[in-house]
Amino acid sequence: MRLIRFPEGLVIVEKGGVPIGQIELQIKKIENKEIGYVNLFYLTPEYREKGYGSILIDYAESYFYKHKLKEYQLRVSTTNQRAIRFYKKYGFNLLRIEKEETVPRYRMRKCLA
């Protein structure tokens, strides 16, 4: 259903015809406002720190900007320090900690200009 509502929000990253990553984006209503939301942001380990992550961030921001959104959010495990450093490098800030069944997650957001 999400793919039907947000067809440009699913991107598979390939290199040489082999999938190396994925990003899934959607627009959600949270606290009575529409925001962009990153459901999934993933690169296989061997392709991290090679510039693909910044390309995915640029894609997400273009997508959300096109939809006239002022911010977007994502969640990340509190133990995933590498991802947290990456998101902070690109301007994300911590909103809150959300406790779940298995692992607490940070909800992070980035405001768009």
Short mmCIF file of C-alpha atoms in Angstrom, two decimals, residues 1 4-5 21 25-26 28 32 52 55 57 61 70 72 78 80 85 87-88 90-93 95 97 102-103 105:
data_model
loop_
_atom_site.label_atom_id
_atom_site.label_comp_id
_atom_site.label_asym_id
_atom_site.label_seq_id
_atom_site.Cartn_x
_atom_site.Cartn_y
_atom_site.Cartn_z
CA MET A 1 0.00 0.00 0.00
CA ILE A 4 1.14 2.77 -4.24
CA ARG A 5 0.76 5.99 -2.22
CA GLY A 21 21.10 -0.27 -0.45
CA LEU A 25 10.14 7.46 2.29
CA GLN A 26 6.60 8.50 3.05
CA LYS A 28 2.97 10.99 7.72
CA ASN A 32 -1.24 17.28 13.68
CA TYR A 52 26.18 6.67 -1.19
CA ILE A 55 23.29 10.67 -2.17
CA ILE A 57 20.05 12.02 2.02
CA GLU A 61 15.46 15.97 0.91
CA LYS A 70 9.31 21.56 6.40
CA TYR A 72 11.47 14.92 8.11
CA THR A 78 20.27 3.96 20.46
CA ASN A 80 23.79 2.24 16.42
CA ARG A 85 26.97 10.07 13.92
CA TYR A 87 22.59 11.52 10.83
CA LYS A 88 24.03 14.21 13.10
CA TYR A 90 23.73 15.75 8.06
CA GLY A 91 21.89 18.00 10.51
CA PHE A 92 19.53 15.67 12.36
CA ASN A 93 18.69 16.42 15.99
CA LEU A 95 13.69 14.63 19.46
CA ILE A 97 13.82 8.31 22.99
CA THR A 102 13.17 -4.98 21.90
CA VAL A 103 15.37 -1.89 21.79
CA ARG A 105 15.20 4.06 19.51
#
